[in-house]
Amino acid sequence: MKQVILFAWIAVVAASCGGDTPQNSGEKFNPSKEKTAEGNPSYDPKRGTGKFTDVAISPTLDAAKAANGEKVYGVKCSSCHKLTGEKLVGPGWSGVTTKRTASWILNFMTNTDEMLDKDPEAQAQLEICLVRMPNQNLSDDDAFALYEFMRQNDGVK
């Protein structure tokens, strides 16, 4: 009797693990199909996805914030990112503030998982690096400080 119950339980579990994978339909399974930017009117490729929409950045560097950002970089970022253009685990940071908007960078730092799920540029980096950036749980203050450090690294005075 125990064997019958065990077999029935295994059959139920196996059947329930099918998920939404298309079966014999000829369509390839794409687990992130519903998570792409296509068809999402609230998605903006210049800012990504997250709470930062239109960030005003001073043309001059905030040296105190940049110094704090350097500390954050040393603790949370330096093991995966170099300050040059060279890839370590993640991409190098040289020129990042000239390639991306402040909103995009801040959203990526503070909303990493959703950006990797929805943003085509973040997904392209993931394909290159092959390692998903972990959510560092940065506060907004730490994110802004880190952004100032990135600007300093890119030569903003």
Backbone as JSON, one array per atom type, in Angstrom:
{
  "sequence": "MKQVILFAWIAVVAASCGGDTPQNSGEKFNPSKEKTAEGNPSYDPKRGTGKFTDVAISPTLDAAKAANGEKVYGVKCSSCHKLTGEKLVGPGWSGVTTKRTASWILNFMTNTDEMLDKDPEAQAQLEICLVRMPNQNLSDDDAFALYEFMRQNDGVK",
  "N": [[0.81, -1.19, 0.0], [1.96, 1.23, 0.79], [3.76, 1.59, -1.29], [2.09, 2.11, -3.47], [0.9, 4.53, -2.74], [3.19, 6.14, -2.62], [4.02, 5.98, -5.32], [1.81, 7.23, -6.56], [2.01, 9.79, -5.46], [4.48, 10.64, -6.52], [3.81, 10.65, -9.24], [1.9, 12.7, -9.29], [3.46, 14.92, -8.5], [5.36, 14.95, -10.59], [3.7, 15.48, -12.78], [2.8, 18.0, -12.13], [5.0, 19.57, -12.44], [5.26, 20.49, -14.98], [4.78, 23.13, -15.8], [4.54, 26.08, -17.83], [5.6, 25.32, -20.22], [5.68, 25.05, -23.7], [4.3, 22.25, -25.27], [5.14, 20.11, -27.77], [4.41, 21.98, -29.71], [5.95, 23.19, -31.52], [6.91, 25.67, -30.93], [9.59, 27.39, -29.46], [10.65, 27.19, -26.09], [10.64, 29.96, -24.03], [11.57, 31.22, -21.2], [11.66, 33.85, -20.31], [9.91, 35.23, -21.84], [7.57, 36.68, -21.24], [8.69, 38.66, -19.84], [10.12, 40.49, -21.26], [11.01, 43.69, -22.72], [9.38, 44.35, -24.81], [6.17, 45.4, -25.73], [5.61, 46.51, -23.29], [4.44, 49.31, -22.12], [5.3, 51.0, -20.07], [7.97, 50.78, -19.91], [11.14, 52.22, -20.43], [13.81, 52.48, -22.52], [15.95, 54.22, -22.14], [16.06, 54.75, -19.47], [15.66, 52.4, -18.23], [14.17, 50.18, -15.92], [12.59, 50.97, -12.95], [12.64, 53.09, -10.01], [13.93, 55.49, -10.6], [13.61, 58.15, -12.72], [14.0, 60.73, -14.11], [16.83, 61.91, -13.64], [18.59, 64.55, -12.32], [21.78, 65.62, -12.89], [24.62, 67.21, -11.67], [26.9, 69.25, -13.53], [29.44, 69.4, -12.47], [31.64, 67.5, -10.41], [30.73, 65.93, -7.35], [32.82, 65.75, -4.94], [32.9, 64.69, -2.32], [30.78, 62.84, -2.31], [31.76, 61.15, -4.3], [34.01, 60.11, -3.01], [32.78, 58.64, -0.99], [31.46, 56.86, -2.65], [33.63, 55.49, -3.7], [34.38, 53.98, -1.51], [32.14, 52.31, -1.26], [32.37, 50.98, -3.7], [34.78, 49.59, -3.21], [33.94, 47.75, -1.28], [31.63, 46.44, -2.3], [31.74, 46.15, -5.1], [34.26, 45.91, -6.39], [35.26, 43.32, -6.53], [34.18, 42.18, -8.76], [34.14, 44.07, -10.84], [36.31, 45.99, -12.83], [37.99, 49.17, -12.93], [38.84, 49.95, -15.34], [38.32, 49.38, -18.87], [38.34, 46.71, -19.02], [36.96, 43.47, -18.75], [36.12, 41.71, -15.84], [34.63, 39.77, -13.8], [32.19, 40.93, -14.15], [31.35, 43.61, -16.47], [33.9, 46.06, -17.31], [34.24, 49.38, -15.93], [35.02, 51.7, -17.24], [34.1, 54.55, -18.95], [31.37, 54.13, -18.63], [29.48, 56.01, -17.71], [29.2, 57.65, -19.84], [28.06, 56.08, -21.72], [25.59, 55.24, -20.8], [22.52, 56.49, -19.36], [22.12, 58.43, -16.34], [19.83, 57.68, -14.94], [19.38, 55.07, -15.93], [21.68, 53.7, -15.01], [21.46, 54.05, -12.21], [18.99, 52.79, -11.76], [19.71, 50.19, -12.53], [21.6, 49.58, -10.56], [20.04, 49.62, -8.23], [17.78, 48.14, -8.74], [18.31, 45.6, -9.7], [17.52, 42.88, -10.35], [15.03, 43.1, -11.71], [15.79, 44.73, -13.83], [17.6, 43.02, -15.16], [15.8, 41.11, -15.96], [14.08, 42.49, -17.7], [15.34, 44.51, -19.27], [16.79, 44.96, -22.4], [19.48, 45.74, -22.92], [20.78, 45.22, -20.49], [20.37, 42.49, -20.44], [21.89, 41.77, -22.65], [24.46, 42.31, -21.7], [24.54, 40.38, -19.73], [24.59, 38.07, -21.26], [27.14, 38.28, -22.31], [28.8, 38.34, -20.05], [27.97, 36.15, -18.58], [27.33, 35.76, -15.93], [25.0, 36.46, -13.53], [24.41, 39.57, -12.14], [24.48, 40.05, -8.69], [21.92, 41.26, -6.48], [22.81, 44.02, -4.74], [21.63, 45.37, -2.71], [21.72, 48.19, -2.4], [21.46, 51.36, -0.87], [19.65, 54.36, -1.77], [21.3, 56.58, -1.37], [23.87, 55.38, -1.32], [23.91, 54.41, -3.93], [23.82, 56.78, -5.46], [26.24, 57.89, -4.59], [28.03, 55.98, -5.54], [27.55, 56.3, -8.25], [28.61, 58.88, -8.61], [31.28, 58.29, -8.1], [31.75, 56.67, -10.32], [31.51, 58.6, -12.31], [33.7, 60.22, -11.65], [35.72, 58.36, -12.19], [35.4, 58.34, -14.91], [36.48, 60.73, -15.61], [35.23, 63.15, -14.95], [35.35, 66.29, -13.48]],
  "CA": [[0.0, 0.0, 0.0], [2.85, 2.38, 0.84], [4.34, 1.77, -2.61], [1.06, 2.7, -4.33], [0.77, 5.94, -2.34], [4.42, 6.8, -3.05], [3.95, 6.1, -6.78], [0.79, 8.24, -6.89], [2.55, 11.1, -5.08], [5.51, 10.96, -7.52], [3.12, 10.96, -10.49], [1.29, 14.03, -9.14], [4.54, 15.9, -8.5], [5.92, 15.01, -11.93], [2.74, 16.13, -13.66], [2.66, 19.41, -11.79], [6.23, 20.28, -12.76], [5.28, 20.82, -16.39], [4.79, 24.58, -15.98], [3.94, 26.63, -19.04], [6.43, 24.98, -21.36], [4.89, 24.55, -24.83], [4.54, 20.85, -25.55], [4.92, 19.68, -29.15], [3.76, 23.02, -30.49], [6.91, 23.75, -32.45], [7.39, 26.93, -30.38], [10.66, 27.21, -28.49], [10.33, 27.68, -24.77], [11.37, 31.16, -23.66], [11.07, 31.52, -19.87], [11.56, 35.29, -20.05], [9.1, 35.81, -22.91], [6.65, 37.66, -20.67], [9.46, 39.64, -19.08], [10.88, 41.37, -22.14], [10.56, 45.08, -22.8], [8.4, 44.49, -25.88], [4.78, 45.42, -25.29], [5.5, 47.1, -21.96], [4.46, 50.75, -22.37], [5.94, 51.76, -19.0], [9.41, 50.58, -20.01], [11.87, 53.24, -21.19], [15.17, 51.96, -22.67], [16.97, 55.18, -21.69], [16.15, 54.76, -18.01], [15.48, 51.06, -17.71], [12.98, 50.01, -15.11], [12.86, 51.26, -11.55], [12.06, 54.34, -9.52], [14.63, 56.67, -11.1], [13.07, 58.49, -14.04], [14.68, 61.86, -14.73], [17.8, 62.3, -12.62], [19.38, 65.74, -12.64], [23.17, 65.45, -12.46], [25.43, 68.42, -11.76], [28.03, 69.1, -14.45], [30.68, 69.26, -11.7], [31.69, 66.33, -9.54], [30.61, 66.06, -5.91], [33.99, 64.98, -4.49], [32.59, 63.95, -1.1], [29.99, 61.67, -2.72], [32.65, 60.25, -5.04], [34.84, 59.43, -2.02], [31.91, 57.62, -0.39], [31.24, 55.87, -3.68], [34.83, 54.66, -3.8], [34.3, 53.03, -0.4], [31.13, 51.33, -1.65], [33.0, 50.18, -4.75], [35.75, 48.68, -2.59], [33.27, 46.71, -0.51], [30.57, 45.7, -3.0], [31.83, 46.09, -6.57], [35.6, 45.69, -6.93], [35.57, 41.91, -6.76], [33.66, 41.78, -10.08], [34.27, 45.13, -11.85], [37.52, 46.8, -12.87], [37.74, 50.57, -13.27], [39.22, 50.09, -16.75], [37.33, 48.77, -19.76], [38.55, 45.27, -19.01], [35.98, 42.63, -18.07], [36.6, 40.81, -14.8], [33.44, 38.92, -13.81], [31.27, 41.84, -14.83], [32.04, 44.53, -17.39], [34.69, 47.16, -16.77], [33.44, 50.59, -15.75], [35.51, 52.84, -17.99], [33.17, 55.13, -19.93], [29.97, 53.72, -18.43], [28.57, 57.16, -17.55], [28.98, 58.27, -21.15], [27.29, 55.13, -22.52], [24.26, 55.05, -20.2], [22.01, 57.64, -18.6], [22.19, 58.29, -14.89], [18.65, 56.92, -14.51], [19.59, 53.65, -16.25], [22.7, 53.15, -14.11], [20.9, 54.0, -10.86], [17.99, 51.73, -11.73], [20.39, 48.9, -12.56], [22.23, 49.34, -9.26], [19.07, 49.46, -7.14], [16.68, 47.29, -9.18], [19.11, 44.71, -10.55], [16.81, 41.7, -10.84], [14.03, 43.48, -12.72], [16.52, 45.21, -15.02], [18.1, 41.85, -15.89], [14.65, 40.41, -16.53], [13.33, 43.27, -18.68], [16.09, 45.45, -20.09], [17.59, 44.27, -23.42], [20.91, 46.05, -22.78], [21.26, 44.46, -19.34], [20.38, 41.1, -20.86], [23.03, 41.6, -23.55], [25.64, 42.22, -20.84], [24.47, 39.09, -19.06], [25.04, 37.06, -22.24], [28.59, 38.42, -22.46], [29.48, 38.04, -18.78], [27.52, 34.82, -18.17], [27.08, 35.72, -14.5], [23.97, 37.41, -13.15], [24.84, 40.45, -11.06], [23.62, 39.91, -7.52], [21.35, 42.48, -5.93], [23.69, 44.46, -3.66], [20.81, 46.06, -1.71], [22.26, 49.54, -2.19], [20.53, 52.46, -0.55], [19.7, 55.41, -2.79], [22.5, 57.39, -1.1], [25.04, 54.63, -1.78], [23.84, 54.34, -5.39], [24.24, 58.09, -5.98], [27.67, 58.03, -4.3], [28.72, 55.11, -6.49], [27.46, 56.95, -9.57], [29.6, 59.98, -8.63], [32.59, 57.65, -8.25], [31.86, 56.27, -11.72], [31.76, 59.83, -13.07], [35.09, 60.57, -11.38], [36.52, 57.41, -12.94], [35.28, 58.72, -16.32], [37.19, 61.98, -15.85], [34.47, 64.36, -14.59], [36.02, 67.05, -12.39]],
  "C": [[0.87, 1.27, 0.0], [3.45, 2.66, -0.53], [3.36, 2.43, -3.56], [0.92, 4.18, -4.01], [2.01, 6.71, -2.8], [4.42, 7.02, -4.56], [2.95, 7.18, -7.2], [1.32, 9.64, -6.58], [3.6, 11.54, -6.1], [4.86, 11.35, -8.84], [2.49, 12.35, -10.43], [2.36, 15.12, -9.2], [5.12, 16.05, -9.9], [4.98, 15.72, -12.89], [2.63, 17.62, -13.37], [3.89, 20.22, -12.13], [6.31, 20.7, -14.22], [5.33, 22.3, -16.66], [4.09, 25.0, -17.25], [4.75, 26.32, -20.28], [5.56, 24.47, -22.5], [5.26, 23.1, -25.14], [4.17, 20.55, -27.0], [4.22, 20.74, -30.0], [4.69, 23.6, -31.55], [7.49, 25.07, -31.97], [8.48, 26.64, -29.36], [10.24, 27.82, -27.17], [11.22, 28.87, -24.44], [10.86, 31.58, -22.29], [10.94, 33.0, -19.58], [10.68, 35.99, -21.08], [8.18, 36.91, -22.38], [7.4, 38.79, -19.98], [10.24, 40.59, -19.96], [10.27, 42.76, -22.19], [9.46, 45.27, -23.84], [6.99, 44.47, -25.3], [4.58, 46.0, -23.9], [5.58, 48.61, -22.1], [5.15, 51.56, -21.27], [7.46, 51.63, -19.04], [10.05, 51.65, -20.88], [13.32, 52.78, -21.31], [16.26, 52.93, -22.22], [17.12, 55.18, -20.18], [16.02, 53.38, -17.41], [14.18, 50.96, -16.95], [13.35, 50.18, -13.64], [12.33, 52.63, -11.2], [12.73, 55.6, -10.06], [14.17, 56.97, -12.53], [13.86, 59.59, -14.72], [15.64, 62.45, -13.7], [18.61, 63.49, -13.1], [20.78, 65.56, -12.04], [23.92, 66.76, -12.69], [26.57, 68.22, -12.75], [29.37, 68.95, -13.72], [30.54, 68.09, -10.72], [31.49, 66.72, -8.08], [31.69, 65.14, -5.31], [33.7, 64.16, -3.24], [31.77, 62.7, -1.42], [30.86, 60.66, -3.45], [33.54, 59.47, -4.08], [34.03, 58.34, -1.31], [31.65, 56.49, -1.39], [32.44, 54.95, -3.86], [34.85, 53.61, -2.69], [33.29, 51.93, -0.72], [31.69, 50.4, -2.72], [33.95, 49.15, -4.16], [35.1, 47.51, -1.87], [32.38, 45.83, -1.38], [30.81, 45.45, -4.48], [33.18, 45.62, -7.1], [35.94, 44.23, -7.18], [35.1, 41.44, -8.14], [33.9, 42.8, -11.19], [35.6, 45.85, -11.71], [37.14, 48.22, -13.27], [38.17, 50.87, -14.7], [38.09, 49.53, -17.61], [37.39, 47.26, -19.75], [37.48, 44.55, -18.2], [36.68, 41.79, -17.02], [35.55, 39.7, -14.73], [32.35, 39.69, -14.55], [32.05, 42.77, -15.73], [32.86, 45.58, -16.65], [33.87, 48.45, -16.77], [33.91, 51.78, -16.57], [34.48, 53.29, -19.03], [31.7, 54.83, -19.7], [29.02, 54.92, -18.3], [28.38, 57.94, -18.84], [28.15, 57.37, -22.06], [25.85, 55.0, -22.07], [23.83, 56.31, -19.47], [22.16, 57.37, -17.11], [21.02, 57.45, -14.39], [18.85, 55.42, -14.75], [20.56, 53.02, -15.27], [22.14, 53.02, -12.7], [19.83, 52.93, -10.74], [18.64, 50.35, -11.75], [21.02, 48.57, -11.21], [21.22, 49.01, -8.17], [17.93, 48.52, -7.48], [17.23, 46.22, -10.13], [18.29, 43.58, -11.15], [15.81, 42.05, -11.93], [14.71, 43.99, -13.99], [17.05, 44.02, -15.82], [16.98, 41.05, -16.53], [14.03, 41.15, -17.7], [14.15, 44.09, -19.66], [16.98, 44.72, -21.1], [19.09, 44.53, -23.3], [21.51, 45.3, -21.6], [21.34, 42.98, -19.68], [21.55, 40.81, -21.8], [24.33, 41.49, -22.75], [25.69, 40.86, -20.13], [24.94, 37.97, -19.99], [26.55, 37.1, -22.42], [29.31, 37.93, -21.2], [29.15, 36.65, -18.24], [27.3, 34.66, -16.66], [26.08, 36.82, -14.18], [24.46, 38.26, -11.98], [23.91, 40.27, -9.86], [23.08, 41.27, -7.07], [22.19, 42.86, -4.71], [22.94, 45.2, -2.55], [21.38, 47.44, -1.36], [21.15, 50.49, -1.79], [20.63, 53.47, -1.69], [20.95, 56.26, -2.61], [23.76, 56.69, -1.59], [25.07, 54.56, -3.31], [24.3, 55.66, -6.01], [25.73, 58.31, -5.75], [28.49, 57.18, -5.28], [28.68, 55.69, -7.9], [28.46, 58.1, -9.68], [31.01, 59.42, -8.76], [32.8, 57.18, -9.68], [32.16, 57.48, -12.6], [33.21, 60.29, -12.88], [36.02, 59.66, -12.16], [36.5, 57.74, -14.43], [35.85, 60.1, -16.6], [36.41, 63.25, -15.54], [35.17, 65.0, -13.4], [35.02, 67.9, -11.65]]
}
